Tab-separated table of C-alpha atoms and ligand atoms in Angstrom:
chain	number	residue	atom	x	y	z
W	292	MET	CA	-1.190	-17.586	34.589
W	293	ALA	CA	-2.139	-13.860	35.165
W	294	LEU	CA	-4.823	-12.545	32.683
W	295	VAL	CA	-3.334	-11.551	29.942
W	296	THR	CA	-5.157	-8.356	28.911
W	297	LEU	CA	-3.934	-4.868	26.415
W	298	GLN	CA	-3.625	-2.782	29.759
W	299	THR	CA	-1.105	-5.418	31.384
W	300	ILE	CA	0.783	-5.038	28.529
W	301	PHE	CA	0.954	-1.681	27.839
W	302	GLN	CA	1.538	-1.420	31.868
W	303	ASP	CA	4.750	-3.709	31.685
W	304	ALA	CA	6.230	-1.916	28.114
W	305	PHE	CA	5.121	0.825	27.201
W	306	PRO	CA	7.068	3.325	29.586
W	307	ALA	CA	10.037	1.454	28.276
W	308	TYR	CA	8.755	1.948	24.814
W	309	GLU	CA	7.420	5.487	24.983
W	310	ALA	CA	11.240	6.058	26.277
W	311	LEU	CA	13.133	4.758	22.610
W	312	HIS	CA	10.437	6.301	20.214
W	313	PRO	CA	9.149	9.566	20.018
W	314	LEU	CA	5.354	9.451	19.779
W	315	PRO	CA	2.710	11.871	18.776
W	316	ALA	CA	0.475	13.842	21.816
W	317	HIS	CA	-2.643	11.842	20.275
W	318	VAL	CA	-0.798	8.630	21.074
W	319	ARG	CA	0.958	8.411	24.484
W	320	LYS	CA	-2.657	10.043	25.053
W	321	ALA	CA	-4.580	6.719	23.943
W	322	ALA	CA	-1.765	4.553	25.573
W	323	ARG	CA	-2.161	6.614	29.060
W	324	ALA	CA	-5.126	6.261	29.074
W	325	ILE	CA	-5.362	2.168	28.305
W	326	MET	CA	-2.977	2.130	31.038
W	327	GLN	CA	-5.299	3.838	34.147
W	328	CYS	CA	-8.384	2.387	32.892
W	329	ARG	CA	-10.645	1.520	35.726
W	330	THR	CA	-7.205	1.945	38.033
W	331	ALA	CA	-6.682	4.521	41.280
W	332	ALA	CA	-4.871	6.734	38.149
W	333	PRO	CA	-8.202	8.199	37.170
W	334	GLY	CA	-9.720	8.463	40.573
W	335	GLY	CA	-12.731	6.836	41.192
W	336	HIS	CA	-15.304	6.815	44.141
W	337	SER	CA	-16.341	3.993	47.131
W	338	GLN	CA	-19.611	2.616	47.357
W	339	ALA	CA	-22.139	1.164	50.163
W	340	CYS	CA	-25.382	-1.030	50.843
W	341	PRO	CA	-27.568	1.098	53.000
W	342	ASP	CA	-27.154	-2.319	55.490
W	343	GLY	CA	-23.108	-3.193	55.069
W	344	HIS	CA	-23.795	-6.072	53.295
W	345	LEU	CA	-20.866	-4.639	50.724
W	346	THR	CA	-19.054	-1.923	50.356
W	347	ARG	CA	-16.561	-1.929	47.532
W	348	VAL	CA	-14.432	1.042	45.211
W	349	TRP	CA	-15.882	2.156	41.261
W	350	TYR	CA	-12.497	3.392	39.588
W	351	THR	CA	-13.714	5.992	36.459
W	352	SER	CA	-13.293	4.354	32.900
W	353	CYS	CA	-11.571	6.237	29.629
W	354	ARG	CA	-13.475	6.342	27.704
W	355	HIS	CA	-11.388	6.816	24.788
W	356	ARG	CA	-12.442	5.251	21.218
W	357	SER	CA	-9.666	2.407	21.324
W	358	CYS	CA	-10.005	0.602	24.644
W	359	PRO	CA	-11.477	-2.237	24.996
W	360	GLN	CA	-12.444	-1.687	28.094
W	361	CYS	CA	-14.667	0.695	27.475
W	362	ALA	CA	-15.914	0.367	23.980
W	363	SER	CA	-19.577	-1.877	24.225
W	364	LEU	CA	-21.482	1.901	25.556
W	365	GLN	CA	-21.079	3.557	22.806
W	366	THR	CA	-20.938	0.614	20.230
W	367	GLU	CA	-24.707	-0.637	21.448
W	368	ARG	CA	-26.244	2.831	21.554
W	369	TRP	CA	-24.672	3.374	17.874
W	370	LEU	CA	-26.575	0.080	16.384
W	371	ILE	CA	-29.258	1.111	18.393
W	372	LEU	CA	-29.869	4.849	16.529
W	373	GLN	CA	-28.980	2.217	13.071
W	374	GLN	CA	-31.678	0.111	14.162
W	375	ALA	CA	-33.689	2.785	14.522
W	376	ARG	CA	-33.871	4.393	10.834
W	377	TRP	CA	-33.064	0.848	9.376
W	378	LEU	CA	-34.509	0.206	6.311
W	379	ALA	CA	-36.879	-2.630	5.577
W	380	CYS	CA	-34.875	-4.365	2.573
W	381	ASP	CA	-31.881	-6.090	1.214
W	382	HIS	CA	-27.969	-5.196	2.162
W	383	TYR	CA	-24.845	-4.895	0.103
W	384	HIS	CA	-21.394	-5.426	1.966
W	385	ALA	CA	-19.013	-3.561	-0.170
W	386	ILE	CA	-14.838	-3.570	0.256
W	387	PHE	CA	-12.665	-1.107	-1.270
W	388	THR	CA	-9.222	-1.043	-0.905
W	389	LEU	CA	-6.060	1.249	-1.916
W	390	PRO	CA	-3.087	-0.527	-3.802
W	391	HIS	CA	-0.538	-0.874	-1.655
W	392	ASP	CA	2.028	1.981	-3.017
W	393	LEU	CA	-0.377	4.638	-1.383
W	394	ASN	CA	1.041	3.301	1.923
W	395	PRO	CA	3.297	5.686	2.527
W	396	LEU	CA	1.592	8.754	1.418
W	397	TRP	CA	-1.953	7.398	3.476
W	398	LEU	CA	0.607	7.661	6.297
W	399	ALA	CA	1.571	10.941	6.029
W	400	ASN	CA	-1.530	12.697	5.162
W	401	VAL	CA	-4.075	10.325	7.232
W	402	PRO	CA	-6.514	12.536	7.970
W	403	VAL	CA	-6.863	14.192	4.338
W	404	MET	CA	-6.561	10.957	2.828
W	405	SER	CA	-9.392	9.939	4.792
W	406	ALA	CA	-11.726	12.690	3.592
W	407	LEU	CA	-10.929	12.102	0.074
W	408	ARG	CA	-11.923	8.137	0.383
W	409	PHE	CA	-14.802	8.484	2.238
W	410	GLN	CA	-15.565	11.059	-0.419
W	411	ALA	CA	-14.399	9.536	-3.378
W	412	VAL	CA	-16.746	6.242	-2.186
W	413	ARG	CA	-19.714	8.583	-1.974
W	414	GLU	CA	-19.281	9.712	-5.337
W	415	THR	CA	-18.277	7.034	-6.830
W	416	LEU	CA	-21.963	4.859	-5.675
W	417	CYS	CA	-24.359	7.166	-5.030
W	418	THR	CA	-22.946	8.481	-8.898
W	419	VAL	CA	-22.976	5.148	-10.149
W	420	LEU	CA	-26.494	3.413	-8.338
W	421	ALA	CA	-28.515	6.813	-9.702
W	422	GLY	CA	-27.311	6.621	-13.573
W	423	PRO	CA	-29.951	5.647	-15.845
W	424	LYS	CA	-27.698	2.715	-16.736
W	425	SER	CA	-28.596	1.682	-13.163
W	426	LEU	CA	-30.373	1.926	-9.903
W	427	GLY	CA	-31.622	5.345	-10.854
W	428	ALA	CA	-32.191	5.650	-7.731
W	429	GLN	CA	-30.466	7.264	-4.263
W	430	PRO	CA	-28.839	4.747	-1.879
W	431	GLY	CA	-28.973	4.933	1.662
W	432	VAL	CA	-24.896	4.577	2.131
W	433	LEU	CA	-22.802	4.202	6.044
W	434	ALA	CA	-19.387	4.183	5.320
W	435	ALA	CA	-16.563	3.004	7.572
W	436	LEU	CA	-12.761	2.752	7.399
W	437	HIS	CA	-10.905	0.708	8.573
W	438	THR	CA	-6.966	0.382	9.562
W	439	TRP	CA	-5.942	-2.694	10.517
W	440	SER	CA	-5.979	-6.481	9.471
W	441	GLN	CA	-5.903	-9.820	12.331
W	442	THR	CA	-1.695	-8.840	12.561
W	443	LEU	CA	-2.671	-5.238	13.170
W	444	VAL	CA	-0.764	-4.304	10.164
W	445	LEU	CA	-1.226	-1.152	8.236
W	446	HIS	CA	-4.358	-2.132	5.412
W	447	PRO	CA	-6.574	0.506	5.438
W	448	PRO	CA	-10.222	-0.792	3.285
W	449	LEU	CA	-12.555	1.145	3.286
W	450	HIS	CA	-16.423	-1.362	4.371
W	451	GLY	CA	-19.923	0.386	3.145
W	452	VAL	CA	-23.613	-0.590	3.464
W	453	VAL	CA	-25.252	-0.349	0.668
W	454	THR	CA	-29.582	-0.205	0.296
W	455	GLY	CA	-30.554	-2.625	-2.585
W	456	GLY	CA	-32.289	0.460	-3.598
W	457	GLY	CA	-33.301	3.483	-3.488
W	458	ARG	CA	-36.289	6.745	-3.948
W	459	THR	CA	-36.553	7.680	-7.714
W	460	PRO	CA	-36.804	11.628	-8.173
W	461	ALA	CA	-41.005	10.952	-8.812
W	462	GLY	CA	-40.358	9.961	-5.419
W	463	GLN	CA	-40.481	6.193	-6.109
W	464	TRP	CA	-38.967	3.448	-3.687
W	465	VAL	CA	-37.428	1.496	-5.944
W	466	ALA	CA	-35.132	-1.954	-5.360
W	467	VAL	CA	-32.198	-3.548	-7.097
W	468	ARG	CA	-32.814	-6.738	-10.036
W	469	ASN	CA	-31.223	-9.714	-9.972
W	470	GLY	CA	-29.243	-9.691	-6.796
W	471	LEU	CA	-27.390	-7.695	-8.158
W	472	LEU	CA	-25.932	-4.496	-6.398
W	473	LEU	CA	-23.220	-2.832	-9.174
W	474	PRO	CA	-20.385	-4.962	-11.201
W	475	ALA	CA	-17.277	-4.245	-9.016
W	476	ARG	CA	-15.556	-3.894	-12.401
W	477	VAL	CA	-17.383	-1.148	-13.309
W	478	VAL	CA	-17.354	0.685	-9.767
W	479	MET	CA	-13.574	-0.092	-9.557
W	480	ALA	CA	-12.992	1.895	-13.046
W	481	VAL	CA	-15.300	4.441	-11.358
W	482	LEU	CA	-13.223	5.050	-7.856
W	483	ARG	CA	-10.516	5.246	-9.501
W	484	GLY	CA	-10.268	7.703	-11.582
W	485	THR	CA	-12.183	9.452	-8.758
W	486	MET	CA	-9.563	8.875	-6.523
W	487	LEU	CA	-6.878	10.045	-8.414
W	488	ASP	CA	-8.833	13.351	-9.394
W	489	ALA	CA	-9.157	13.853	-5.450
W	490	LEU	CA	-4.850	12.945	-4.615
W	491	ARG	CA	-4.040	14.582	-7.736
W	492	GLN	CA	-6.261	18.249	-6.839
W	493	ALA	CA	-5.396	17.569	-2.962
W	494	PHE	CA	-1.554	17.843	-3.757
W	495	ALA	CA	-2.062	20.385	-6.524
W	496	ARG	CA	-3.157	22.381	-3.863
W	497	GLY	CA	-0.743	21.586	-1.139
W	498	VAL	CA	-2.975	20.283	1.285
W	499	LEU	CA	-0.210	16.177	0.871
W	500	THR	CA	2.064	16.055	3.076
W	501	LEU	CA	4.714	13.648	1.032
W	502	PRO	CA	6.314	10.713	2.859
W	503	GLU	CA	10.267	10.996	2.819
W	504	PRO	CA	12.024	10.839	0.363
W	505	MET	CA	9.720	10.762	-2.160
W	506	GLN	CA	9.717	14.105	-4.514
W	507	PRO	CA	6.580	15.813	-6.279
W	508	GLN	CA	7.800	13.784	-9.196
W	509	GLN	CA	7.791	10.483	-7.732
W	510	CYS	CA	4.575	11.168	-6.615
W	511	PHE	CA	2.817	11.862	-9.721
W	512	THR	CA	4.808	9.081	-11.110
W	513	LEU	CA	2.366	7.605	-8.907
W	514	LEU	CA	-0.234	8.759	-9.568
W	515	HIS	CA	0.494	8.122	-12.849
W	516	ARG	CA	0.330	4.579	-13.216
W	517	LEU	CA	-1.932	3.182	-10.319
W	518	GLY	CA	-4.219	5.438	-12.429
W	519	HIS	CA	-3.141	2.009	-15.513
W	520	PRO	CA	-5.860	-0.149	-15.310
W	521	ARG	CA	-3.240	-3.757	-16.428
W	522	LYS	CA	-0.327	-2.037	-13.909
W	523	THR	CA	-2.156	-1.613	-10.212
W	524	ALA	CA	-5.535	-3.617	-9.127
W	525	TRP	CA	-7.544	-2.159	-6.697
W	526	ASN	CA	-9.689	-4.179	-5.027
W	527	VAL	CA	-13.313	-3.545	-4.529
W	528	ARG	CA	-15.019	-6.146	-3.601
W	529	ILE	CA	-19.021	-6.770	-3.568
W	530	MET	CA	-20.328	-9.284	-0.958
W	531	GLU	CA	-23.957	-11.092	-2.058
W	532	ARG	CA	-26.766	-9.880	-1.161
W	533	SER	CA	-27.408	-10.288	2.589
W	534	ARG	CA	-31.858	-9.971	3.743
W	535	HIS	CA	-31.025	-7.393	6.378
W	536	GLY	CA	-27.785	-5.807	6.775
W	537	ALA	CA	-28.185	-5.425	9.883
W	538	GLY	CA	-25.235	-8.252	10.326
W	539	VAL	CA	-23.043	-6.295	8.413
W	540	VAL	CA	-23.511	-2.786	10.330
W	541	THR	CA	-23.218	-5.220	14.148
W	542	SER	CA	-19.631	-6.447	12.864
W	543	LEU	CA	-18.593	-3.218	11.750
W	544	ALA	CA	-19.246	-1.323	14.994
W	545	ARG	CA	-17.892	-4.008	17.184
W	546	SER	CA	-14.743	-4.054	15.231
W	547	LEU	CA	-14.512	-0.526	14.954
W	548	ARG	CA	-14.637	1.292	18.682
W	549	GLY	CA	-12.583	-0.458	21.227
W	550	GLY	CA	-8.937	0.029	19.032
W	551	PRO	CA	-7.425	-2.952	17.105
W	552	ILE	CA	-7.509	-6.172	19.549
W	553	LYS	CA	-9.680	-7.472	21.998
W	554	HIS	CA	-9.018	-9.383	25.132
W	555	ALA	CA	-10.257	-12.970	23.176
W	556	ARG	CA	-7.634	-12.729	21.445
W	557	LEU	CA	-4.329	-12.027	23.445
W	558	VAL	CA	-3.346	-15.030	24.624
W	559	ALA	CA	0.087	-15.575	26.924
W	560	CYS	CA	2.265	-12.972	26.999
W	561	ASP	CA	5.699	-13.363	29.063
W	562	GLY	CA	7.080	-10.133	29.050
W	563	GLU	CA	8.497	-10.703	26.219
W	564	ARG	CA	6.720	-11.565	23.490
W	565	VAL	CA	2.830	-12.384	23.357
W	566	THR	CA	0.406	-14.551	21.411
W	567	LEU	CA	-3.436	-13.923	20.323
W	568	LEU	CA	-5.564	-15.809	18.021
W	569	GLN	CA	-5.912	-14.482	14.826
W	570	ARG	CA	-8.542	-15.589	12.163
W	571	ALA	CA	-7.295	-17.934	8.433
W	572	ARG	CA	-8.997	-19.081	6.335
W	573	HIS	CA	-7.797	-22.190	4.655
W	574	GLU	CA	-10.187	-24.016	1.797
W	575	GLY	CA	-13.420	-21.861	3.374
W	576	THR	CA	-13.617	-22.944	6.472
W	577	ALA	CA	-12.051	-20.646	9.628
W	578	THR	CA	-9.052	-22.095	11.609
W	579	PRO	CA	-8.112	-19.487	13.948
W	580	GLN	CA	-4.045	-19.569	14.215
W	581	ARG	CA	-1.905	-18.181	16.762
W	582	LEU	CA	0.529	-15.493	15.804
W	583	THR	CA	3.493	-15.047	17.924
W	584	LEU	CA	5.124	-10.870	18.921
W	585	PRO	CA	7.815	-9.410	20.612
W	586	VAL	CA	5.815	-6.788	22.612
W	587	ALA	CA	7.366	-4.207	21.455
W	588	ASP	CA	5.675	-4.946	18.131
W	589	LEU	CA	2.598	-5.359	19.363
W	590	LEU	CA	2.929	-1.759	20.815
W	591	GLN	CA	4.435	0.009	17.518
W	592	ARG	CA	1.321	-1.564	15.691
W	593	TRP	CA	-1.715	-1.306	17.906
W	594	LEU	CA	-0.423	2.697	18.249
W	595	TRP	CA	-0.499	2.919	14.143
W	596	HIS	CA	-4.020	2.281	14.825
W	597	VAL	CA	-4.966	4.922	16.967
W	598	PRO	CA	-6.951	7.777	15.918
W	599	VAL	CA	-5.860	11.410	14.861
W	600	PRO	CA	-8.452	13.531	17.076
W	601	HIS	CA	-11.396	15.117	15.641
W	602	THR	CA	-11.144	12.330	12.744
W	603	ARG	CA	-14.347	10.321	11.812
W	604	VAL	CA	-14.373	6.736	11.063
W	605	VAL	CA	-18.267	6.541	9.932
W	606	ARG	CA	-19.530	8.284	7.445
W	607	ALA	CA	-23.518	7.846	6.519
W	608	TYR	CA	-24.590	9.628	3.275
W	609	GLY	CA	-27.527	8.938	0.827
W	610	LEU	CA	-30.805	8.915	2.208
W	611	SER	CA	-28.915	7.424	5.065
W	612	HIS	CA	-27.461	10.834	5.581
W	613	HIS	CA	-29.336	12.887	8.988
W	614	THR	CA	-31.009	15.448	6.317
W	615	GLN	CA	-32.595	13.162	4.116
W	616	ALA	CA	-35.296	12.813	7.379
W	617	GLU	CA	-38.108	12.516	5.006
W	618	ALA	CA	-37.129	10.282	1.705
W	619	LEU	CA	-36.305	8.407	4.713
W	620	VAL	CA	-39.552	8.332	6.205
W	621	ALA	CA	-40.869	7.667	2.435
W	622	CYS	CA	-38.631	4.973	2.230
W	623	ARG	CA	-39.900	2.920	5.521
W	624	THR	CA	-43.559	4.150	4.099
W	625	ALA	CA	-43.599	2.295	0.693
W	626	LEU	CA	-41.347	-1.107	2.290
W	627	GLY	CA	-44.481	-1.772	4.837
W	628	GLN	CA	-42.688	0.308	8.439
W	629	PRO	CA	-43.279	2.339	10.302
W	630	PRO	CA	-42.134	6.019	10.690
W	631	VAL	CA	-38.490	7.039	12.283
W	632	GLU	CA	-38.893	6.713	16.276
W	633	ALA	CA	-35.992	8.295	18.369
W	634	PRO	CA	-35.026	5.540	20.529
W	635	ALA	CA	-34.129	6.109	24.492
W	636	CYS	CA	-30.588	6.289	25.208
W	637	LEU	CA	-29.898	3.193	25.892
W	638	ALA	CA	-28.616	3.348	29.808
W	639	TRP	CA	-24.781	1.575	30.787
W	640	GLN	CA	-26.740	-0.353	33.091
W	641	THR	CA	-28.784	-2.131	31.496
W	642	VAL	CA	-25.494	-2.913	29.613
W	643	CYS	CA	-24.348	-4.801	32.473
W	644	ALA	CA	-27.599	-6.561	32.328
W	645	GLN	CA	-27.522	-7.986	28.945
W	646	ARG	CA	-23.871	-9.219	29.882
W	647	GLY	CA	-25.398	-10.773	32.701
W	648	GLU	CA	-23.213	-8.753	35.145
W	649	ALA	CA	-24.094	-7.820	38.496
W	650	HIS	CA	-26.147	-4.561	38.355
W	651	PRO	CA	-23.075	-2.273	39.670
W	652	GLU	CA	-25.571	-0.158	40.987
W	653	ARG	CA	-27.552	-2.230	44.031
W	654	CYS	CA	-26.012	-4.496	46.501
W	655	PRO	CA	-25.741	-8.252	45.378
W	656	THR	CA	-27.307	-9.676	48.421
W	657	CYS	CA	-30.395	-7.127	49.289
W	658	GLY	CA	-31.269	-5.513	45.955
W	659	GLN	CA	-30.431	-1.388	47.793
W	660	LEU	CA	-29.251	0.888	44.962
W	661	LEU	CA	-25.723	1.215	46.944
W	662	VAL	CA	-24.912	4.801	48.199
W	663	CYS	CA	-22.138	7.248	47.466
W	664	THR	CA	-19.156	7.170	50.718
W	665	GLY	CA	-16.400	9.137	49.449
W	666	VAL	CA	-14.588	10.327	45.833
W	667	ILE	CA	-11.229	9.455	45.591
W	668	PRO	CA	-9.448	12.416	43.697
W	669	ARG	CA	-7.611	11.592	40.401
W	670	GLY	CA	-3.910	10.549	41.519
W	671	GLY	CA	-5.102	9.693	45.290
W	672	ALA	CA	-4.778	6.747	47.627
W	673	PRO	CA	-8.090	4.626	47.640
W	674	PRO	CA	-9.580	3.600	50.496
W	675	PRO	CA	-8.663	0.458	52.247
W	676	VAL	CA	-9.955	-2.748	51.073
W	677	LEU	CA	-11.561	-5.187	53.722
W	678	ALA	CA	-12.191	-9.464	53.311
W	679	GLY	CA	-15.810	-9.560	51.230
W	680	GLU	CA	-14.657	-6.068	49.606
W	681	ILE	CA	-14.788	-5.568	45.542
W	682	ALA	CA	-12.572	-3.526	44.223
W	683	ALA	CA	-14.111	-2.599	40.106
U	191	LIG	ZN1	-11.628	2.836	29.019
U	192	LIG	ZN1	-27.459	-5.430	50.516
């Protein structure tokens, strides 16, 4: 059976889908990138071993942040940067979910509402933890915005990885006591007030677009109702402390890059319907389940999650912000860590080697560096592939 990838699904079904559905330019651009990544369309170059053991064609990658083929290098580079600055303390994973009633407003204002949510989470965590009844110190926070669930429907939780301690105004490191960062209900109440205030102000300034057919009065009523503690749930979950927190950041990074669906989850596609694996939990046990969708539904769900250009999905606050380098070094010293050292840029050849793939620039027979034997222009025809050659 032919290998099912997101690229083959898009190549087969997207042209017909696009003809029937008007799509924003950045969404069409993402679809084109997925369809053309590492094909003849964007061009590339041909390579050969100087001793003639091998000649091959190397096509250009799209490097789109939603492309599952191009995600690993960017993810690994980002992780190395985070690891170099990491504090050797407990970390806490907090998850902030918006009430579903805000989804229509979210869809009509993704960049504005993303910024407001990041701001509200920063204010909530940093303000509450800096308060005298809490830690009384400034923590480090990495916040990341996800927009999808396992079934690719709209589900925009914001994840925060928070240090289990912080720096006091006197410059001392103080750790969270008793393994409890903050009571979730306190965080939830502060977050709800902060986010609703921010939404009201944004609406008053005219920067919020109301979704059809919502009228201004309905928007006011909605925001008023969402402020009522018993009428609407604002879910905040603060997970048990993690001794180092690196695992949470790694899984976040790998899920944020490469779009909402990785190739390992795609099981089959018959041209009409596509089957994918989804994680499901029953009585605490993770059991993969199969979900079958019409191909058009899968495309629609995937396209919802293409990020609007220039929107950031990960932000750093407090000790984790780049302007807090001195405070970070002081905290690392208090925790017995050396000063931050800028890591060397991870080469893509190293990532290939870590994945156990053949070195992309060396001949697998004699180990010599391959030499470029020709450039394939964008949309140009590739040179004929002879027996024993590889089209990469
Ligand atoms: Zn790509
Ligand atoms: Zn060779």
